[in-house]
């Protein structure tokens, strides 16, 4: 399988590798992709948030994974900077798939990056005494539909 | 001048030796007859060429030419051996014993036979990749018809003690089948000394062409029979119908002859290079050799570089070096190598593995380049690995609270 130019570019020159002070109240940290849950990739994503404007001023990552996972992490750190945390939550995994031209077998890398964003935002909110934000997911509907169509085959 | 890319995936396939190609060429154009055409010179010439190749192949493994048949490759040979014996010996029993680290051509055929009423025992292996011979013997029942054990493993190169295994199968009157695809032509294999009853192997893993393999079927003590899986013209003494792949078989014969002559020298050369590569890469912190270090093919090395993911690692140099990973970042299941898991490796180490498969045409210059490129890529990816950072900070990864 050949990698897209954009994946190669992020892999060869990853943006925003590194760490932020995880003890700072302004920093939200996510560590997603537990190996026990069958993931082959592990991402650590950190964001630094301006408490007044809620704008993400810095983002850093470290990722254990394939080239697509590294590229997805690098890409979202670029996207996150300058966005408010509410805007950040609207980043959908399919945006990542489109931007990096990921093949279907690499969808899981984009899903993990989306999960990392949500976990980092909510870690920041938790630290600052705010409740977790959950965006409504359209996926549940799909799941129901799938179940129905599956049962039709039985 | 070093020419890139470097090929280090010789367990997947090998290039054809130019001497093999040369031997094959006349059989595409001039001597193109059907070896089954008994009534004219074109057929006779083709048959003669096949007979000669059959002798070359038989000689390499200490067999009689009449014991060799030519399917399309090792996968077909494995299928024919397992399914053919299961059908032929149905009156004797339905139990097959095999191992967890077989090639998929054996494992999936066994799964298929289970649906046809076979009972299959899958023996586990220890951390070096070996089955427990006492466990093997204890698994044999009056209904056992066959034991199928891979001769040398395709991922880790571990060589099974075939003589100890056949001593057990002989004692119990059970057939011993082996997939010897990675072993034949690389190390001495002798079906009589090793006590093998059926053996599958392939031309393209030993510098021959793709599309042709062999199944050895013992004719004496015991006389083994398999039920044909392809119906048709009754070629290959009825065991495998289908017009013989004459150029492929000629090339296979030539490849066997070359291996027989050069195996010892090739093996020494490969082991020196492999050991050099292995020693250098194992100097890297937290890198581990997979499989038994000693009882192993001379040209294979499987190493896990902890805290980096294999596919991501390959991407660091896959334009200049071709090799395989035990990672399965691309597969639907995301499950890493079942062979490495069978050795007891955790997902982390299985995902972090690379398989180096050296070959006849590998040079020291290529190995030096590979050592440097792999070392650089491991170091670069560790610098962006959160797991490496945690390891360096002394955090026990097993105690991490994961986000979900």
Coordinates of C-alpha atoms in Angstrom, one line a residue:
Chain A
X1 CA 0.0 0.0 0.0
X2 CA 1.5 3.4 -1.0
X3 CA 1.1 6.3 1.4
X4 CA -0.2 9.6 0.2
X5 CA 2.2 12.6 -0.2
X6 CA 0.6 14.3 2.8
X7 CA 1.1 11.3 5.1
X8 CA 4.7 11.1 4.0
X9 CA 5.2 14.8 4.6
X10 CA 3.9 14.7 8.1
X11 CA 5.7 11.4 8.8
X12 CA 9.1 12.8 7.6
X13 CA 8.6 16.2 9.2
X14 CA 6.1 15.8 12.0
X15 CA 4.8 19.1 13.4
X16 CA 4.6 19.9 17.1
X17 CA 6.3 16.9 18.6
X18 CA 6.8 17.1 22.3
X19 CA 5.3 17.8 25.7
X20 CA 3.6 20.6 27.6
X21 CA 3.5 20.8 31.4
X22 CA 0.8 18.3 32.2
X23 CA 0.5 19.7 35.7
X24 CA -0.4 23.2 34.4
X25 CA -4.1 24.0 34.8
X26 CA -4.0 25.5 31.3
X27 CA -3.0 22.2 29.7
X28 CA -5.3 19.3 28.8
X29 CA -3.7 16.0 28.2
X30 CA -5.1 12.9 26.4
X31 CA -3.6 9.5 26.2
X32 CA -5.7 7.3 23.9
X33 CA -5.4 3.9 22.2
X34 CA -5.1 1.5 25.1
X35 CA -3.3 -1.6 23.8
X36 CA -5.7 -3.8 25.9
X37 CA -8.6 -2.5 23.7
X38 CA -7.0 -3.9 20.6
X39 CA -5.5 -0.7 19.4
X40 CA -2.3 -0.8 17.5
X41 CA -1.6 3.0 17.9
X42 CA -1.2 5.1 21.1
X43 CA -1.5 8.9 20.9
X44 CA -0.7 11.5 23.5
X45 CA -2.1 14.8 22.6
X46 CA -1.7 18.0 24.7
X47 CA -3.4 21.4 24.3
X48 CA -2.7 24.6 26.1
X49 CA -5.8 26.8 26.4
X50 CA -6.2 30.5 27.1
X51 CA -8.6 30.5 30.1
X52 CA -10.2 33.8 29.1
X53 CA -10.8 33.2 25.3
X54 CA -10.9 29.4 25.4
X55 CA -8.5 29.5 22.4
X56 CA -6.0 26.8 22.0
X57 CA -2.6 28.5 22.0
X58 CA -0.3 25.5 21.7
X59 CA -0.6 21.7 20.9
X60 CA 1.9 18.9 21.1
X61 CA 1.9 15.2 20.5
X62 CA 3.8 12.0 20.8
X63 CA 2.5 8.9 19.0
X64 CA 3.3 5.2 18.9
X65 CA 1.9 3.9 15.6
X66 CA 2.1 3.6 11.9
X67 CA 2.8 6.4 9.5
X68 CA -0.8 7.3 9.2
X69 CA -1.3 7.6 12.9
X70 CA 1.8 9.8 13.2
X71 CA 0.5 11.9 10.3
X72 CA -3.0 12.2 11.8
X73 CA -1.5 13.4 15.2
X74 CA 0.8 15.9 13.5
X75 CA -2.1 17.2 11.4
X76 CA -4.5 17.8 14.3
X77 CA -1.9 19.6 16.3
X78 CA -1.7 22.1 13.4
X79 CA -5.4 22.3 13.1
X80 CA -6.0 22.8 16.9
X81 CA -3.8 25.9 17.3
X82 CA -5.9 29.0 17.1
X83 CA -9.2 27.2 17.5
X84 CA -11.5 27.6 20.5
X85 CA -12.1 24.3 22.4
X86 CA -15.6 24.3 21.0
X87 CA -14.4 24.6 17.5
X88 CA -11.8 21.8 18.2
X89 CA -14.6 19.4 19.2
X90 CA -16.2 19.8 15.8
X91 CA -13.2 18.3 14.1
X92 CA -14.5 15.0 12.6
X93 CA -12.4 12.0 11.9
X94 CA -13.6 12.1 8.3
X95 CA -12.0 15.6 7.9
X96 CA -8.7 13.9 8.8
X97 CA -9.3 11.1 6.3
X98 CA -10.0 13.6 3.6
X99 CA -7.0 15.8 4.3
X100 CA -4.6 12.9 4.5
X101 CA -6.2 10.8 1.8
X102 CA -6.3 7.8 4.2
X103 CA -7.4 4.4 2.8
X104 CA -10.3 2.5 4.6
X105 CA -7.8 0.3 6.5
X106 CA -6.4 3.4 8.1
X107 CA -9.7 4.9 9.3
X108 CA -8.9 3.8 12.8
X109 CA -6.0 6.2 12.9
X110 CA -8.3 9.1 12.2
X111 CA -10.9 7.9 14.8
X112 CA -8.1 7.8 17.4
X113 CA -7.0 11.3 16.6
X114 CA -10.6 12.6 17.0
X115 CA -10.9 10.7 20.3
X116 CA -7.6 12.3 21.4
X117 CA -9.0 15.8 20.7
X118 CA -12.1 15.2 22.8
X119 CA -10.2 13.6 25.6
X120 CA -7.7 16.5 25.7
X121 CA -10.4 19.1 25.7
X122 CA -12.3 17.3 28.5
X123 CA -9.2 16.8 30.5
X124 CA -8.7 20.6 30.4
X125 CA -12.3 21.2 31.4
X126 CA -12.1 18.7 34.2
X127 CA -9.0 20.3 35.6
X128 CA -10.8 23.7 35.6
X129 CA -13.9 22.4 37.3
X130 CA -16.0 22.3 34.2
X131 CA -18.2 19.3 33.1
X132 CA -17.2 17.2 30.2
X133 CA -18.6 18.2 26.8
X134 CA -20.2 15.5 24.7
X135 CA -21.2 16.3 21.2
X136 CA -24.1 14.4 19.8
X137 CA -22.9 11.7 17.6
X138 CA -24.7 10.7 14.5
X139 CA -23.1 7.3 14.5
X140 CA -25.6 5.8 16.9
X141 CA -28.2 6.0 14.2
X142 CA -26.0 4.2 11.8
X143 CA -25.4 1.5 14.3
X144 CA -29.1 0.9 14.7
X145 CA -29.6 0.8 11.0
X146 CA -26.8 -1.7 10.7
X147 CA -28.4 -3.9 13.3
X148 CA -31.6 -3.9 11.4
X149 CA -30.1 -4.7 8.1
X150 CA -28.1 -7.5 9.8
X151 CA -31.1 -9.1 11.3
X152 CA -32.7 -9.1 7.9
X153 CA -30.1 -11.6 6.8
X154 CA -30.7 -14.1 9.5
Chain B
X1 CA 28.0 1.7 -5.6
X2 CA 25.2 0.6 -3.5
X3 CA 22.0 0.0 -5.5
X4 CA 18.7 0.8 -3.8
X5 CA 16.2 -0.5 -2.9
X6 CA 17.8 -3.4 -0.9
X7 CA 15.8 -6.6 -0.8
X8 CA 15.6 -8.2 2.7
X9 CA 12.3 -10.1 2.4
X10 CA 13.6 -13.4 1.1
X11 CA 11.2 -15.4 3.3
X12 CA 8.4 -13.9 1.2
X13 CA 10.0 -14.7 -2.1
X14 CA 13.4 -14.9 -3.7
X15 CA 14.6 -13.6 -7.1
X16 CA 15.1 -16.2 -9.8
X17 CA 18.7 -17.2 -10.1
X18 CA 19.8 -16.2 -13.6
X19 CA 21.0 -19.7 -14.1
X20 CA 17.5 -20.9 -13.4
X21 CA 16.0 -18.5 -16.0
X22 CA 18.5 -19.6 -18.6
X23 CA 17.5 -23.2 -18.1
X24 CA 13.8 -22.4 -18.4
X25 CA 13.9 -20.3 -21.5
X26 CA 13.9 -23.0 -24.2
X27 CA 10.8 -24.5 -22.7
X28 CA 8.7 -21.5 -23.5
X29 CA 9.4 -21.4 -27.2
X30 CA 11.3 -24.4 -28.7
X31 CA 10.5 -27.3 -26.3
X32 CA 7.0 -26.2 -25.6
X33 CA 5.2 -29.6 -25.7
X34 CA 2.7 -31.0 -23.3
X35 CA 4.5 -33.6 -21.1
X36 CA 1.4 -35.7 -21.4
X37 CA 1.5 -35.9 -25.2
X38 CA 2.8 -39.4 -25.6
X39 CA 2.7 -39.7 -29.4
X40 CA 5.1 -37.1 -30.7
X41 CA 8.6 -35.7 -30.1
X42 CA 7.3 -32.4 -28.7
X43 CA 5.6 -34.4 -25.9
X44 CA 8.6 -36.7 -25.4
X45 CA 11.0 -33.8 -25.0
X46 CA 8.8 -32.1 -22.4
X47 CA 8.4 -35.4 -20.5
X48 CA 12.1 -35.9 -20.5
X49 CA 12.7 -32.4 -19.2
X50 CA 10.2 -33.0 -16.4
X51 CA 11.7 -36.4 -15.5
X52 CA 15.1 -34.8 -15.3
X53 CA 13.8 -32.0 -13.0
X54 CA 12.0 -34.5 -10.9
X55 CA 15.3 -36.2 -10.3
X56 CA 17.0 -32.9 -9.4
X57 CA 14.2 -32.1 -6.9
X58 CA 14.2 -35.6 -5.4
X59 CA 17.9 -35.7 -5.0
X60 CA 18.0 -32.5 -2.9
X61 CA 15.7 -34.1 -0.3
X62 CA 17.0 -37.7 -0.5
X63 CA 13.8 -39.0 -2.1
X64 CA 12.9 -41.2 -5.1
X65 CA 11.8 -39.2 -8.2
X66 CA 8.5 -41.2 -8.1
X67 CA 7.7 -39.7 -4.7
X68 CA 7.6 -36.1 -6.1
X69 CA 4.5 -34.5 -7.6
X70 CA 4.3 -31.0 -8.9
X71 CA 1.4 -28.8 -7.8
X72 CA 1.3 -25.0 -8.2
X73 CA 3.2 -24.1 -5.0
X74 CA 3.4 -24.9 -1.3
X75 CA -0.1 -23.8 -0.5
X76 CA -1.6 -26.3 -3.0
X77 CA 0.8 -28.9 -1.7
X78 CA -0.3 -28.3 1.9
X79 CA -3.9 -28.5 0.9
X80 CA -3.4 -31.7 -1.1
X81 CA -1.4 -33.4 1.7
X82 CA -3.9 -32.5 4.5
X83 CA -7.1 -32.9 2.6
X84 CA -5.9 -35.9 0.6
X85 CA -4.7 -37.8 3.7
X86 CA -7.9 -36.8 5.7
X87 CA -10.1 -38.3 2.9
X88 CA -7.9 -41.3 2.2
X89 CA -7.5 -42.4 5.8
X90 CA -11.0 -41.7 6.9
X91 CA -11.5 -45.3 7.9
X92 CA -8.6 -45.1 10.3
X93 CA -9.6 -41.9 12.0
X94 CA -10.3 -38.2 11.9
X95 CA -7.8 -36.7 14.2
X96 CA -5.0 -34.4 13.1
X97 CA -2.3 -32.8 15.3
X98 CA -0.6 -29.6 14.3
X99 CA 0.9 -26.5 15.9
X100 CA -0.1 -22.9 16.6
X101 CA 2.8 -21.5 14.5
X102 CA 2.1 -23.2 11.2
X103 CA 1.7 -21.2 8.0
X104 CA -1.9 -20.2 7.2
X105 CA -1.9 -22.7 4.3
X106 CA -1.8 -25.4 7.0
X107 CA -3.9 -23.7 9.7
X108 CA -6.7 -22.6 7.4
X109 CA -6.8 -26.0 5.7
X110 CA -7.1 -27.6 9.2
X111 CA -10.0 -25.2 10.0
X112 CA -11.6 -26.3 6.7
X113 CA -11.2 -29.9 7.7
X114 CA -12.8 -29.3 11.1
X115 CA -16.0 -28.3 9.2
X116 CA -15.7 -31.6 7.4
X117 CA -15.7 -33.6 10.6
X118 CA -12.0 -33.6 11.5
X119 CA -10.8 -33.1 15.1
X120 CA -7.7 -31.0 15.1
X121 CA -5.3 -30.5 18.1
X122 CA -3.3 -27.3 17.9
X123 CA -0.2 -27.6 20.0
X124 CA 1.1 -24.4 21.7
X125 CA 4.8 -23.5 21.6
X126 CA 7.2 -22.2 24.2
X127 CA 8.9 -18.8 24.2
X128 CA 11.6 -20.1 21.8
X129 CA 9.0 -21.4 19.3
X130 CA 9.2 -25.1 20.1
X131 CA 6.4 -27.6 20.8
X132 CA 6.6 -29.8 23.8
X133 CA 7.3 -33.3 22.5
X134 CA 5.7 -35.0 25.5
X135 CA 2.6 -33.0 24.8
X136 CA 2.7 -34.1 21.2
X137 CA 3.0 -37.8 22.2
X138 CA 0.2 -37.5 24.8
X139 CA -2.1 -35.9 22.2
X140 CA -1.9 -39.0 19.9
X141 CA -5.0 -41.2 20.1
X142 CA -6.1 -44.3 18.2
X143 CA -8.0 -41.9 15.9
X144 CA -4.9 -39.8 15.0
X145 CA -4.0 -40.1 11.3
X146 CA -1.4 -37.3 10.9
X147 CA 0.9 -34.9 12.6
X148 CA 1.6 -31.7 10.7
X149 CA 4.6 -29.7 11.9
X150 CA 6.3 -26.9 10.0
X151 CA 10.0 -27.7 9.3
X152 CA 11.3 -24.1 9.7
X153 CA 9.0 -21.2 10.7
X154 CA 8.5 -18.5 8.1
X155 CA 8.5 -15.6 10.6
X156 CA 11.1 -16.5 13.1
X157 CA 13.2 -19.1 11.2
X158 CA 13.1 -21.6 14.1
X159 CA 13.9 -25.2 12.9
X160 CA 11.8 -27.9 14.5
X161 CA 13.5 -31.1 15.7
X162 CA 12.0 -33.2 12.9
X163 CA 13.9 -36.4 13.8
X164 CA 12.7 -36.3 17.4
X165 CA 9.2 -35.7 16.1
X166 CA 9.3 -38.5 13.6
X167 CA 10.6 -40.9 16.2
X168 CA 7.2 -40.3 18.0
X169 CA 5.0 -40.5 14.9
X170 CA 6.7 -43.7 13.8
X171 CA 6.3 -45.3 17.2
X172 CA 2.6 -44.7 17.0
X173 CA 2.1 -45.5 13.3
X174 CA 0.9 -41.9 12.5
X175 CA 1.9 -40.0 9.4
X176 CA 4.2 -37.0 9.6
X177 CA 3.5 -34.2 7.2
X178 CA 5.7 -31.0 7.1
X179 CA 5.6 -27.7 5.3
X180 CA 9.3 -27.3 4.5
X181 CA 8.9 -24.3 2.3
X182 CA 11.5 -22.2 4.2
X183 CA 13.9 -25.1 4.9
X184 CA 14.4 -26.9 1.6
X185 CA 17.4 -25.5 -0.2
X186 CA 18.6 -23.6 2.8
X187 CA 19.5 -26.3 5.2
X188 CA 20.0 -30.1 4.7
X189 CA 16.7 -31.8 4.5
X190 CA 16.5 -35.6 4.0
X191 CA 13.1 -37.2 4.1
X192 CA 14.5 -40.6 5.1
X193 CA 16.8 -39.5 7.8
X194 CA 14.2 -37.0 9.1
X195 CA 11.4 -39.6 8.9
X196 CA 9.0 -37.5 6.9
X197 CA 6.0 -39.0 5.1
X198 CA 4.7 -36.0 3.3
X199 CA 6.4 -32.7 2.6
X200 CA 5.4 -29.5 0.8
X201 CA 7.8 -27.0 -0.6
X202 CA 8.0 -24.3 -3.3
X203 CA 10.4 -23.2 -6.0
X204 CA 10.1 -19.4 -5.5
X205 CA 11.5 -19.5 -2.0
X206 CA 14.7 -21.1 -3.3
X207 CA 15.6 -18.9 -6.3
X208 CA 13.3 -20.7 -8.7
X209 CA 10.2 -19.4 -10.4
X210 CA 6.7 -18.7 -8.9
X211 CA 3.8 -21.0 -9.7
X212 CA 5.4 -24.4 -9.1
X213 CA 5.9 -26.4 -5.9
X214 CA 6.4 -30.0 -4.9
X215 CA 4.7 -32.5 -2.7
X216 CA 6.8 -35.4 -1.5
X217 CA 4.6 -38.5 -0.9
X218 CA 6.4 -41.4 0.6
X219 CA 6.1 -44.7 -1.4
X220 CA 7.8 -47.2 1.0
X221 CA 7.5 -48.0 4.7
X222 CA 4.8 -46.8 4.8
X223 CA 3.3 -46.4 1.4
X224 CA 1.3 -43.1 1.7
X225 CA -1.7 -42.3 -0.5
X226 CA -3.6 -39.1 -0.9
X227 CA -7.0 -38.5 -2.4
X228 CA -6.7 -36.2 -5.4
X229 CA -8.3 -32.7 -4.9
X230 CA -8.3 -31.8 -8.6
X231 CA -10.1 -34.0 -11.1
X232 CA -9.1 -34.2 -14.7
X233 CA -6.5 -35.9 -16.8
X234 CA -5.0 -38.0 -14.0
X235 CA -1.6 -36.4 -14.2
X236 CA 1.1 -37.0 -11.5
X237 CA 0.0 -40.6 -11.0
X238 CA -3.6 -39.5 -10.4
X239 CA -2.8 -37.3 -7.5
X240 CA -2.8 -33.9 -9.3
X241 CA -4.5 -33.5 -12.6
X242 CA -3.6 -30.5 -14.7
X243 CA -1.1 -30.0 -17.6
X244 CA 2.4 -29.8 -16.1
X245 CA 4.1 -26.4 -15.9
X246 CA 7.1 -27.6 -17.8
X247 CA 9.2 -24.4 -17.8
X248 CA 8.4 -23.9 -14.1
X249 CA 9.3 -27.5 -13.3
X250 CA 12.6 -27.2 -15.3
X251 CA 13.5 -24.1 -13.4
X252 CA 12.5 -25.7 -10.1
X253 CA 14.9 -28.6 -10.9
X254 CA 17.7 -26.3 -11.7
X255 CA 17.1 -24.3 -8.6
X256 CA 17.3 -27.5 -6.5
X257 CA 20.5 -28.5 -8.2
X258 CA 22.1 -25.1 -7.5
X259 CA 21.0 -25.2 -3.9
X260 CA 22.4 -28.7 -3.4
X261 CA 25.8 -27.5 -4.7
X262 CA 25.9 -24.1 -3.0
X263 CA 23.8 -24.6 0.2
X264 CA 26.8 -25.0 2.5
X265 CA 28.7 -22.0 1.2
X266 CA 25.5 -19.8 1.0
X267 CA 24.6 -20.8 4.5
X268 CA 28.0 -19.8 5.9
X269 CA 27.9 -16.5 4.0
X270 CA 24.4 -15.7 5.1
X271 CA 25.0 -16.6 8.7
X272 CA 28.0 -14.2 8.9
X273 CA 26.0 -11.4 7.5
X274 CA 22.9 -12.2 9.5
X275 CA 24.9 -12.4 12.7
X276 CA 26.5 -9.0 12.0
X277 CA 23.1 -7.4 11.4
X278 CA 21.6 -9.0 14.4
X279 CA 24.5 -8.2 16.8
X280 CA 24.4 -4.5 15.7
X281 CA 20.7 -4.1 16.0
X282 CA 20.5 -5.9 19.4
X283 CA 22.9 -3.3 20.7
X284 CA 20.0 -0.9 20.6
X285 CA 18.4 -0.5 24.0
X286 CA 15.2 -2.5 24.5
X287 CA 15.5 -4.6 21.3
X288 CA 14.8 -8.3 21.5
X289 CA 15.4 -11.3 19.3
X290 CA 12.3 -13.4 18.7
X291 CA 12.6 -17.2 18.6
X292 CA 15.3 -19.7 19.5
X293 CA 18.7 -18.1 18.9
X294 CA 20.5 -21.2 17.9
X295 CA 18.3 -23.8 16.2
X296 CA 17.4 -21.3 13.4
X297 CA 17.7 -20.8 9.7
X298 CA 21.0 -19.0 8.9
X299 CA 19.4 -16.1 6.9
X300 CA 16.5 -15.0 9.2
X301 CA 16.3 -12.6 12.1
X302 CA 13.2 -11.4 13.8
X303 CA 13.7 -8.5 16.2
X304 CA 11.3 -6.4 18.3
X305 CA 12.2 -2.8 18.9
X306 CA 10.2 -2.0 21.9
X307 CA 8.2 1.3 22.1
X308 CA 8.1 1.8 18.3
X309 CA 5.4 0.3 16.0
X310 CA 6.7 -1.9 13.2
X311 CA 4.8 -0.5 10.3
X312 CA 5.7 3.1 11.3
X313 CA 9.3 1.9 11.5
X314 CA 9.2 0.3 8.1
X315 CA 7.9 3.6 6.7
X316 CA 11.2 5.2 7.7
X317 CA 13.1 3.3 5.1
X318 CA 10.7 1.4 3.0
X319 CA 11.8 3.2 -0.1
X320 CA 15.4 1.9 0.3
X321 CA 14.9 -1.4 2.2
X322 CA 12.3 -4.0 1.7
X323 CA 11.3 -6.1 4.7
X324 CA 8.3 -7.3 6.7
X325 CA 6.8 -6.4 10.1
X326 CA 4.8 -8.5 12.5
X327 CA 2.6 -5.5 13.1
X328 CA -0.8 -5.6 11.6
X329 CA -1.7 -1.9 11.6
X330 CA -3.3 -2.4 8.1
X331 CA -5.2 -5.6 8.7
X332 CA -8.9 -5.5 9.5
X333 CA -8.5 -7.1 12.9
X334 CA -5.5 -5.0 14.0
X335 CA -4.1 -8.2 15.5
X336 CA -0.4 -8.6 15.3
X337 CA 1.5 -11.7 14.2
X338 CA -0.1 -14.9 15.6
X339 CA 3.3 -16.6 15.5
X340 CA 4.8 -14.0 17.8
X341 CA 1.7 -14.1 20.0
X342 CA 2.1 -17.9 20.2
X343 CA 5.6 -17.3 21.6
X344 CA 4.0 -15.4 24.4
X345 CA 4.9 -11.9 23.2
X346 CA 2.6 -9.1 24.4
X347 CA 0.9 -7.0 21.7
X348 CA 3.5 -4.3 22.3
X349 CA 6.4 -6.4 21.3
X350 CA 4.6 -8.2 18.5
X351 CA 3.6 -4.8 17.0
X352 CA 7.2 -3.7 17.2
X353 CA 8.8 -6.5 15.3
X354 CA 10.7 -6.6 12.0
X355 CA 11.7 -9.7 10.0
X356 CA 14.9 -9.6 8.2
X357 CA 15.2 -12.2 5.5
X358 CA 18.6 -12.3 3.8
X359 CA 19.3 -14.1 0.6
X360 CA 21.9 -15.5 -1.8
X361 CA 22.5 -12.1 -3.3
X362 CA 22.7 -10.1 -0.1
X363 CA 26.0 -8.2 0.3
X364 CA 27.9 -6.8 3.3
X365 CA 27.5 -3.3 1.9
X366 CA 23.7 -3.8 2.0
X367 CA 23.8 -5.0 5.6
X368 CA 25.9 -2.1 6.7
X369 CA 23.4 0.3 5.1
X370 CA 20.5 -1.5 6.8
X371 CA 22.1 -1.4 10.2
X372 CA 22.5 2.4 9.9
X373 CA 19.0 3.0 8.4
X374 CA 17.1 0.8 11.0
X375 CA 19.1 2.3 13.9
X376 CA 18.3 5.9 12.7
X377 CA 14.6 5.1 12.2
X378 CA 14.3 3.4 15.6
X379 CA 15.9 6.4 17.3
X380 CA 13.8 8.9 15.4
X381 CA 10.5 7.2 16.2
X382 CA 11.4 6.6 19.8
X383 CA 11.9 10.4 20.0
X384 CA 8.2 10.8 19.1
X385 CA 6.9 7.8 21.0
X386 CA 4.9 8.5 24.2
X387 CA 5.7 5.0 25.4
X388 CA 9.4 5.5 25.1
X389 CA 9.2 8.7 27.0
X390 CA 7.2 7.0 29.8
X391 CA 9.8 4.1 29.9
X392 CA 12.6 6.7 30.2
X393 CA 10.7 8.4 33.0
X394 CA 10.4 5.1 34.8
X395 CA 6.7 4.9 34.5
X396 CA 5.3 1.3 34.5
X397 CA 3.1 1.2 31.4
X398 CA 0.9 -1.5 33.0
X399 CA -0.3 1.0 35.6
X400 CA -1.4 3.7 33.1
X401 CA -5.0 4.8 33.4
X402 CA -6.2 4.8 29.8
X403 CA -8.7 7.4 28.7
X404 CA -11.2 4.7 27.9

